[in-house]
Coordinates of C-alpha atoms in Angstrom, one line a residue:
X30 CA -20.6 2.7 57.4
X31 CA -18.0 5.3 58.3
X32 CA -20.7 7.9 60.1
X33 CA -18.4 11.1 59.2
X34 CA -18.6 9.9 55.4
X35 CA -22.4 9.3 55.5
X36 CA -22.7 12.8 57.4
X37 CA -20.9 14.8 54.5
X38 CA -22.7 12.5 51.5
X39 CA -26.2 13.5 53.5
X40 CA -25.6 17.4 53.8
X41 CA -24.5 17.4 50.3
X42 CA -27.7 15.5 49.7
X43 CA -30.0 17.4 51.5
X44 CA -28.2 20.8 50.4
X45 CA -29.0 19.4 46.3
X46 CA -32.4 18.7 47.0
X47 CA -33.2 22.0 49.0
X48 CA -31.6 23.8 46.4
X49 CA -33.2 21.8 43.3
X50 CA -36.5 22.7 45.4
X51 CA -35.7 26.6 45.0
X52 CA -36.2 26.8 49.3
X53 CA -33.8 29.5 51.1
X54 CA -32.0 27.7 54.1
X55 CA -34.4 30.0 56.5
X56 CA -37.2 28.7 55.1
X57 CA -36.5 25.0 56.1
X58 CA -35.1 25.9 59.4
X59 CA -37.8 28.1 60.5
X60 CA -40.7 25.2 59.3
X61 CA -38.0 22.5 61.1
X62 CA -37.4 24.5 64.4
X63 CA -34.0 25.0 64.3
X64 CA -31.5 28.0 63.5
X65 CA -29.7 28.6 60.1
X66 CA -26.8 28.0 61.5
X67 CA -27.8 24.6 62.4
X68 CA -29.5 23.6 59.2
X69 CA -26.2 25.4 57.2
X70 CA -23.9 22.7 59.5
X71 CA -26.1 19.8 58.7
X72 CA -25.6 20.6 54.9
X73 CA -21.9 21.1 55.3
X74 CA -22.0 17.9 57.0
X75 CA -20.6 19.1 60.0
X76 CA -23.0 18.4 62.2
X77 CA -25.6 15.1 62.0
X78 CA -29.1 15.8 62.6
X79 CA -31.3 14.5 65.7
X80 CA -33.1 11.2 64.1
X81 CA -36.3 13.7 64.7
X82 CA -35.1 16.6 62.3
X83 CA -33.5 14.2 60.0
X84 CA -37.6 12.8 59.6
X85 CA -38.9 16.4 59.6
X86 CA -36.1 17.3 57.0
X87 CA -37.1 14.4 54.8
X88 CA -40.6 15.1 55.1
X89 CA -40.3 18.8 54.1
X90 CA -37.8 18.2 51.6
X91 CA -40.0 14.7 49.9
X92 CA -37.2 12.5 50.3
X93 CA -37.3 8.9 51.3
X94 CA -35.1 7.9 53.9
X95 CA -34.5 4.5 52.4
X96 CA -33.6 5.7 49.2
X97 CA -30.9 8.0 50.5
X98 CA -29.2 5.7 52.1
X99 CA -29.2 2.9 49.3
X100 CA -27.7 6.0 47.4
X101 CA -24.8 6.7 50.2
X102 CA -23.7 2.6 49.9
X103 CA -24.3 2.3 46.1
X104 CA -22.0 4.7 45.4
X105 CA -20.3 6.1 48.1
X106 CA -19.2 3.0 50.4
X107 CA -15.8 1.5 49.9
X108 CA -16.9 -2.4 50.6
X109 CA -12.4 -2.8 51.0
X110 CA -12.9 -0.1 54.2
X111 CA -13.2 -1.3 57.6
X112 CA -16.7 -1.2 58.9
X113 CA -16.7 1.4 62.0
X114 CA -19.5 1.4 64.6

């Protein structure tokens, strides 16, 4: 799984979800702790979350974990790339 990949496909994710859930970027990011600026990077995929905020987010948000990431390799892994730890 290319991580920089799976960190764009997950802020786009998370962004979508937010958004389909009419919540204001401040609104998750004061109930998750962190800045907007923080949560805004996440969705822009420029920064990955802590394994801990990436729970919280999920929680917040109703997401299952699982599910993304089965939605990352079903349509977004290229099985002829290079696997990179």
């Amino acid at each position: 799984m290319n991580e920089k990949n799976f960190r764009i496909f997950y802020g786009k994710y998370i962004r979508k979800q937010r958004s389909m859930q009419n919540l204001l970027q401040e609104e998750v990011a004061h109930k998750m702790g962190i800045s907007v600026d923080a949560l805004s990077r996440i969705e822009r995929g420029l920064n990955s979350p802590s394994f801990n905020s990436s729970l919280l987010l999920e929680k917040l948000l109703q997401l299952d974990h699982q599910y993304i990431l089965q939605e990352f390799e079903n349509y977004y892994v290229d099985p002829d790339e290079p696997y990179e730890d």
